[in-house]
Structure formats: structure tokens, C-alpha cells
Amino acid sequence: ELKVEQNPLFLSMQEGKNYTIYCNYSTTSDRLYWYRQDPGKSLESLFVLLSNGAVKQEGRLMASLDTKARLSTLHITAAVHDLSATYFCAPFTYGNKLVFGAGTILRVKS
Amino acid sequence: GAGVSQSPSNKVTEKGKDVELRCDPISGHTALYWYRQSLGQGLEFLIYFQGNSAPDKSGLPSDRFSAERTGGSVSTLTIQRTQQEDSAVYLCASSLKGPSDQEAFFGQGTRLTVV
């Protein structure tokens, strides 16, 4: 059974700083999704990574996928308060279901 | 509407009662998922429908939980004899095909409170 570990689970950072969220998963998966969830809201799709070495960037966020290492990263550059949210990674499994990590709560302080 | 629609948005029920939660997926999406999110927790997979295939029910926590999808569109999640531990936000998502092809789009969720 696919297990997904995100770290850190909680991240408090100052505006303007850089940081990386890590997503490790336990079995073979060649594609992975990142989602954002604001408090009290549903999940919003951020990135779809469909192959080994895939890199996607949107604004201050950049996601990458290393299927050999079973690792995805979400890098935050020069954080701003608006990025405060919970971020989930979800590798695709061949059981046709998305298995989500526990989420990383990001708080960006002014 | 263009997105995944769930109803009701909030439901308070007494312990032991049955509840039905509804999900209208995005038109044309063949894949539909139900997840549960307890307070401050991640997403727990419940059930997955894909077209006319038999659903993947492997995430349903007990036989009190069931789900159906009529006509390949609307889905209903039913919880019988609700317990306090069933309190959570129930999220529905749909995708054009399975997750191998596209990300899933989520509804706003139904917040279930069992008192």
C-alpha cells in the first residue's frame, strides 16, 4: 500500500524567505499532484507532474518530481503572506486512487 | 455550474440517524472520488468510481458507509447509524478520466457533525 510522507508538517516562515516542502512516497508512481487548501475551503489543484524530472513553476512556487527517488519537492521562493495555506501532495497509484500526504501547514509571517 | 457541487454544505445529525451526502461532478467527468477529512487531518480515501466499472470501495471504513453513482453522474454517499467519529468534512472530486490522466477537481465539501 502506498504511503506518503510530507515534511515538515508545519512551517512558519518570514516573508521573503525561501523554503522547500518534501513529499516522499513508498511505492512506484510516475506522476504526482500538488494541491493547496485554504482554511475552511476545498482543495485547489496547483501542479500536475506527469513524468520523472518534471518541473513546473507558478509564481513563487516550483514543484519537481524524481520518480527514482520517490520524491517530490515544492519550493517556495521569497514567500509572501498570500501563500499561507495547507499544501498536499498526492502520488497517483495504479489502484486508480490518489493517496494524499498529511499536508504541510504553511504560515508566512509579515 | 462549472465546478463540482456538493450538498448540503453543512449537516448536523443525531447519533444513530442515517445521512445522505450528494455530489454533482463536472459534466463529462467519468471519474468520481469521495474523501473524508477530519479536523486538522489529511484526506482519507473512501471510494472511487470510474465509468461503468465496479467501484473501488477499499477505503470505506465500515459497512455503515455506502455510495452509489447513478447514470454515471451524480453520486450519493450514505452513512447509516451515524457515530460521533463520523464527524468530518466529506469531499467529492471528479476528473475527466482517471487520475493517470488529469488531476481531480474538488467540491467545497459537506461538513458533517454528529451530536
Tab-separated table of C-alpha atoms in Angstrom:
chain	number	residue	atom	x	y	z
A	1	GLU	CA	0.000	0.000	0.000
A	2	LEU	CA	1.278	3.412	-0.949
A	3	LYS	CA	2.343	5.570	1.958
A	4	VAL	CA	3.015	9.268	1.592
A	5	GLU	CA	5.085	11.350	3.965
A	6	GLN	CA	5.308	15.096	3.850
A	7	ASN	CA	7.725	17.176	5.822
A	8	PRO	CA	7.644	19.420	7.523
A	9	LEU	CA	4.054	19.156	8.710
A	10	PHE	CA	4.133	22.718	9.920
A	11	LEU	CA	6.236	25.535	8.553
A	12	SER	CA	6.351	29.047	9.866
A	13	MET	CA	8.472	31.357	7.778
A	14	GLN	CA	9.161	35.017	7.330
A	15	GLU	CA	8.154	36.874	4.240
A	16	GLY	CA	10.917	36.981	1.675
A	17	LYS	CA	12.498	33.693	2.740
A	18	ASN	CA	12.886	30.521	0.723
A	19	TYR	CA	11.944	27.014	1.800
A	20	THR	CA	11.219	23.553	0.448
A	21	ILE	CA	8.465	21.092	1.333
A	22	TYR	CA	9.275	17.434	0.739
A	23	CYS	CA	6.969	14.618	-0.295
A	24	ASN	CA	8.259	11.056	-0.094
A	25	TYR	CA	6.233	8.069	-1.151
A	26	SER	CA	6.763	4.383	-0.670
A	27	THR	CA	5.953	2.620	-3.940
A	28	THR	CA	6.392	3.224	-7.637
A	29	SER	CA	4.429	6.141	-9.001
A	30	ASP	CA	5.280	8.080	-12.112
A	31	ARG	CA	3.025	11.046	-11.579
A	32	LEU	CA	2.085	13.280	-8.715
A	33	TYR	CA	-0.214	16.167	-7.894
A	34	TRP	CA	0.132	19.108	-5.548
A	35	TYR	CA	-2.906	20.782	-4.025
A	36	ARG	CA	-3.462	23.859	-1.909
A	37	GLN	CA	-6.154	24.194	0.747
A	38	ASP	CA	-7.072	27.478	2.402
A	39	PRO	CA	-8.702	27.314	5.859
A	40	GLY	CA	-12.329	26.241	5.601
A	41	LYS	CA	-12.044	25.804	1.866
A	42	SER	CA	-11.711	22.891	-0.513
A	43	LEU	CA	-8.634	21.773	-2.393
A	44	GLU	CA	-7.275	23.651	-5.363
A	45	SER	CA	-5.015	21.955	-7.888
A	46	LEU	CA	-1.575	23.551	-8.114
A	47	PHE	CA	0.647	21.281	-10.166
A	48	VAL	CA	0.418	18.107	-12.188
A	49	LEU	CA	3.765	16.313	-12.548
A	50	LEU	CA	3.483	13.588	-15.150
A	51	SER	CA	6.968	12.182	-15.550
A	52	ASN	CA	10.349	11.734	-13.941
A	53	GLY	CA	12.246	15.007	-13.910
A	54	ALA	CA	9.129	17.093	-14.426
A	55	VAL	CA	9.391	20.625	-13.126
A	56	LYS	CA	6.524	23.087	-13.003
A	57	GLN	CA	6.571	26.685	-11.818
A	58	GLU	CA	3.793	29.080	-10.978
A	59	GLY	CA	4.730	32.392	-9.448
A	60	ARG	CA	6.741	31.816	-6.293
A	61	LEU	CA	6.111	28.070	-6.246
A	62	MET	CA	8.074	25.432	-8.096
A	63	ALA	CA	7.399	21.701	-7.973
A	64	SER	CA	9.599	18.855	-9.146
A	65	LEU	CA	9.366	15.092	-9.334
A	66	ASP	CA	12.070	12.435	-9.028
A	67	THR	CA	10.373	9.103	-9.528
A	68	LYS	CA	13.536	7.120	-8.917
A	69	ALA	CA	13.992	8.675	-5.514
A	70	ARG	CA	10.208	8.611	-4.967
A	71	LEU	CA	10.422	12.244	-4.015
A	72	SER	CA	8.660	15.436	-4.969
A	73	THR	CA	9.540	18.886	-3.740
A	74	LEU	CA	7.598	22.120	-3.559
A	75	HIS	CA	9.960	25.061	-3.385
A	76	ILE	CA	8.830	28.439	-2.155
A	77	THR	CA	10.784	31.469	-3.277
A	78	ALA	CA	10.579	34.794	-1.459
A	79	ALA	CA	7.454	33.846	0.454
A	80	VAL	CA	4.549	36.234	0.763
A	81	HIS	CA	1.634	36.146	3.192
A	82	ASP	CA	-0.803	35.041	0.480
A	83	LEU	CA	0.970	31.700	0.273
A	84	SER	CA	-0.225	30.781	3.761
A	85	ALA	CA	-2.280	27.603	3.325
A	86	THR	CA	-2.016	23.837	3.681
A	87	TYR	CA	-0.231	22.049	0.860
A	88	PHE	CA	-0.876	18.423	-0.012
A	89	CYS	CA	0.976	16.103	-2.339
A	90	ALA	CA	-0.808	13.129	-3.901
A	91	PRO	CA	1.020	10.474	-5.904
A	92	PHE	CA	-1.048	8.565	-8.376
A	93	THR	CA	-1.351	4.839	-7.700
A	94	TYR	CA	-2.224	2.157	-10.156
A	95	GLY	CA	-5.143	1.352	-7.923
A	96	ASN	CA	-6.656	4.444	-9.504
A	97	LYS	CA	-6.882	6.469	-6.365
A	98	LEU	CA	-4.967	9.468	-5.197
A	99	VAL	CA	-3.306	8.925	-1.845
A	100	PHE	CA	-2.705	12.200	-0.055
A	101	GLY	CA	0.047	13.163	2.321
A	102	ALA	CA	-0.907	14.578	5.725
A	103	GLY	CA	-0.365	18.087	4.447
A	104	THR	CA	2.061	20.854	5.291
A	105	ILE	CA	0.619	23.864	7.058
A	106	LEU	CA	2.469	26.935	5.850
A	107	ARG	CA	2.272	30.219	7.730
A	108	VAL	CA	4.080	33.176	6.271
A	109	LYS	CA	4.656	35.953	8.767
A	110	SER	CA	4.900	39.586	7.790
B	1	GLY	CA	-22.205	25.352	-12.729
B	2	ALA	CA	-18.715	24.606	-13.919
B	3	GLY	CA	-17.380	23.001	-10.773
B	4	VAL	CA	-18.072	20.030	-8.540
B	5	SER	CA	-21.162	20.710	-6.463
B	6	GLN	CA	-21.852	19.114	-3.094
B	7	SER	CA	-24.923	19.295	-0.919
B	8	PRO	CA	-25.686	20.005	1.773
B	9	SER	CA	-22.751	22.205	2.703
B	10	ASN	CA	-23.389	21.554	6.377
B	11	LYS	CA	-25.269	18.765	8.088
B	12	VAL	CA	-25.898	18.277	11.786
B	13	THR	CA	-27.422	14.950	12.708
B	14	GLU	CA	-28.140	12.969	15.825
B	15	LYS	CA	-26.140	9.893	16.601
B	16	GLY	CA	-27.813	6.848	15.142
B	17	LYS	CA	-29.526	8.638	12.270
B	18	ASP	CA	-28.790	7.986	8.601
B	19	VAL	CA	-27.455	10.728	6.339
B	20	GLU	CA	-27.086	11.144	2.599
B	21	LEU	CA	-24.482	13.381	1.024
B	22	ARG	CA	-24.747	14.347	-2.627
B	23	CYS	CA	-22.121	15.113	-5.235
B	24	ASP	CA	-22.664	16.526	-8.720
B	25	PRO	CA	-19.424	16.114	-10.667
B	26	ILE	CA	-18.253	18.293	-13.509
B	27	SER	CA	-20.218	17.427	-16.624
B	28	GLY	CA	-18.440	14.820	-18.711
B	29	HIS	CA	-16.103	13.660	-15.967
B	30	THR	CA	-16.073	9.913	-15.776
B	31	ALA	CA	-14.101	9.532	-12.556
B	32	LEU	CA	-15.541	10.440	-9.155
B	33	TYR	CA	-13.966	10.167	-5.715
B	34	TRP	CA	-15.099	10.562	-2.145
B	35	TYR	CA	-12.651	11.534	0.576
B	36	ARG	CA	-13.048	12.326	4.252
B	37	GLN	CA	-11.100	14.975	6.098
B	38	SER	CA	-11.241	15.077	9.864
B	39	LEU	CA	-10.365	18.280	11.678
B	40	GLY	CA	-6.740	19.170	11.102
B	41	GLN	CA	-6.070	15.921	9.294
B	42	GLY	CA	-5.207	14.852	5.779
B	43	LEU	CA	-7.543	13.288	3.274
B	44	GLU	CA	-8.741	9.735	3.767
B	45	PHE	CA	-9.781	7.928	0.579
B	46	LEU	CA	-13.252	6.392	0.752
B	47	ILE	CA	-14.423	5.259	-2.685
B	48	TYR	CA	-13.673	5.733	-6.394
B	49	PHE	CA	-16.000	5.397	-9.389
B	50	GLN	CA	-14.753	5.180	-12.966
B	51	GLY	CA	-17.299	4.998	-15.736
B	52	ASN	CA	-19.244	1.758	-15.678
B	53	SER	CA	-16.537	-0.190	-13.853
B	54	ALA	CA	-17.103	-1.658	-10.426
B	55	PRO	CA	-16.219	0.999	-7.837
B	56	ASP	CA	-13.132	0.756	-5.670
B	57	LYS	CA	-14.663	0.621	-2.198
B	58	SER	CA	-11.459	-0.230	-0.400
B	59	GLY	CA	-11.455	2.948	1.688
B	60	LEU	CA	-14.913	2.677	3.194
B	61	PRO	CA	-14.314	2.451	6.957
B	62	SER	CA	-17.252	0.188	7.823
B	63	ASP	CA	-20.350	-1.389	6.358
B	64	ARG	CA	-22.330	1.614	7.598
B	65	PHE	CA	-20.865	3.514	4.654
B	66	SER	CA	-22.066	3.031	1.099
B	67	ALA	CA	-22.067	5.032	-2.085
B	68	GLU	CA	-23.683	4.857	-5.454
B	69	ARG	CA	-23.377	6.719	-8.682
B	70	THR	CA	-26.456	6.879	-10.851
B	71	GLY	CA	-26.207	7.209	-14.600
B	72	GLY	CA	-22.504	7.822	-14.386
B	73	SER	CA	-23.090	11.273	-12.980
B	74	VAL	CA	-24.500	12.188	-9.565
B	75	SER	CA	-23.194	10.268	-6.584
B	76	THR	CA	-24.665	9.779	-3.131
B	77	LEU	CA	-22.664	8.785	-0.067
B	78	THR	CA	-24.840	7.247	2.628
B	79	ILE	CA	-23.831	6.796	6.235
B	80	GLN	CA	-26.142	4.642	8.306
B	81	ARG	CA	-26.464	4.783	12.066
B	82	THR	CA	-24.059	7.700	12.314
B	83	GLN	CA	-21.499	7.807	15.103
B	84	GLN	CA	-19.666	10.781	16.549
B	85	GLU	CA	-16.431	9.640	14.932
B	86	ASP	CA	-18.118	10.112	11.540
B	87	SER	CA	-17.961	13.867	12.088
B	88	ALA	CA	-15.727	15.272	9.366
B	89	VAL	CA	-15.743	17.134	6.075
B	90	TYR	CA	-16.671	14.841	3.211
B	91	LEU	CA	-15.088	15.907	-0.046
B	92	CYS	CA	-16.074	14.809	-3.518
B	93	ALA	CA	-13.847	15.173	-6.552
B	94	SER	CA	-14.106	14.368	-10.226
B	95	SER	CA	-11.717	14.099	-13.121
B	96	LEU	CA	-12.150	13.778	-16.854
B	97	LYS	CA	-10.684	10.324	-16.826
B	98	GLY	CA	-8.823	8.554	-14.047
B	99	PRO	CA	-6.023	10.217	-12.098
B	100	SER	CA	-3.497	8.820	-14.531
B	101	ASP	CA	-4.548	11.468	-16.979
B	102	GLN	CA	-5.673	14.523	-15.106
B	103	GLU	CA	-5.888	15.999	-11.691
B	104	ALA	CA	-9.083	15.739	-9.717
B	105	PHE	CA	-11.215	18.820	-9.088
B	106	PHE	CA	-12.735	19.062	-5.646
B	107	GLY	CA	-16.093	20.296	-4.431
B	108	GLN	CA	-16.492	22.537	-1.402
B	109	GLY	CA	-17.322	19.618	0.828
B	110	THR	CA	-20.082	18.694	3.256
B	111	ARG	CA	-19.299	19.327	6.894
B	112	LEU	CA	-20.991	16.579	8.883
B	113	THR	CA	-21.453	16.951	12.620
B	114	VAL	CA	-22.865	14.065	14.588
B	115	VAL	CA	-24.175	15.102	18.006
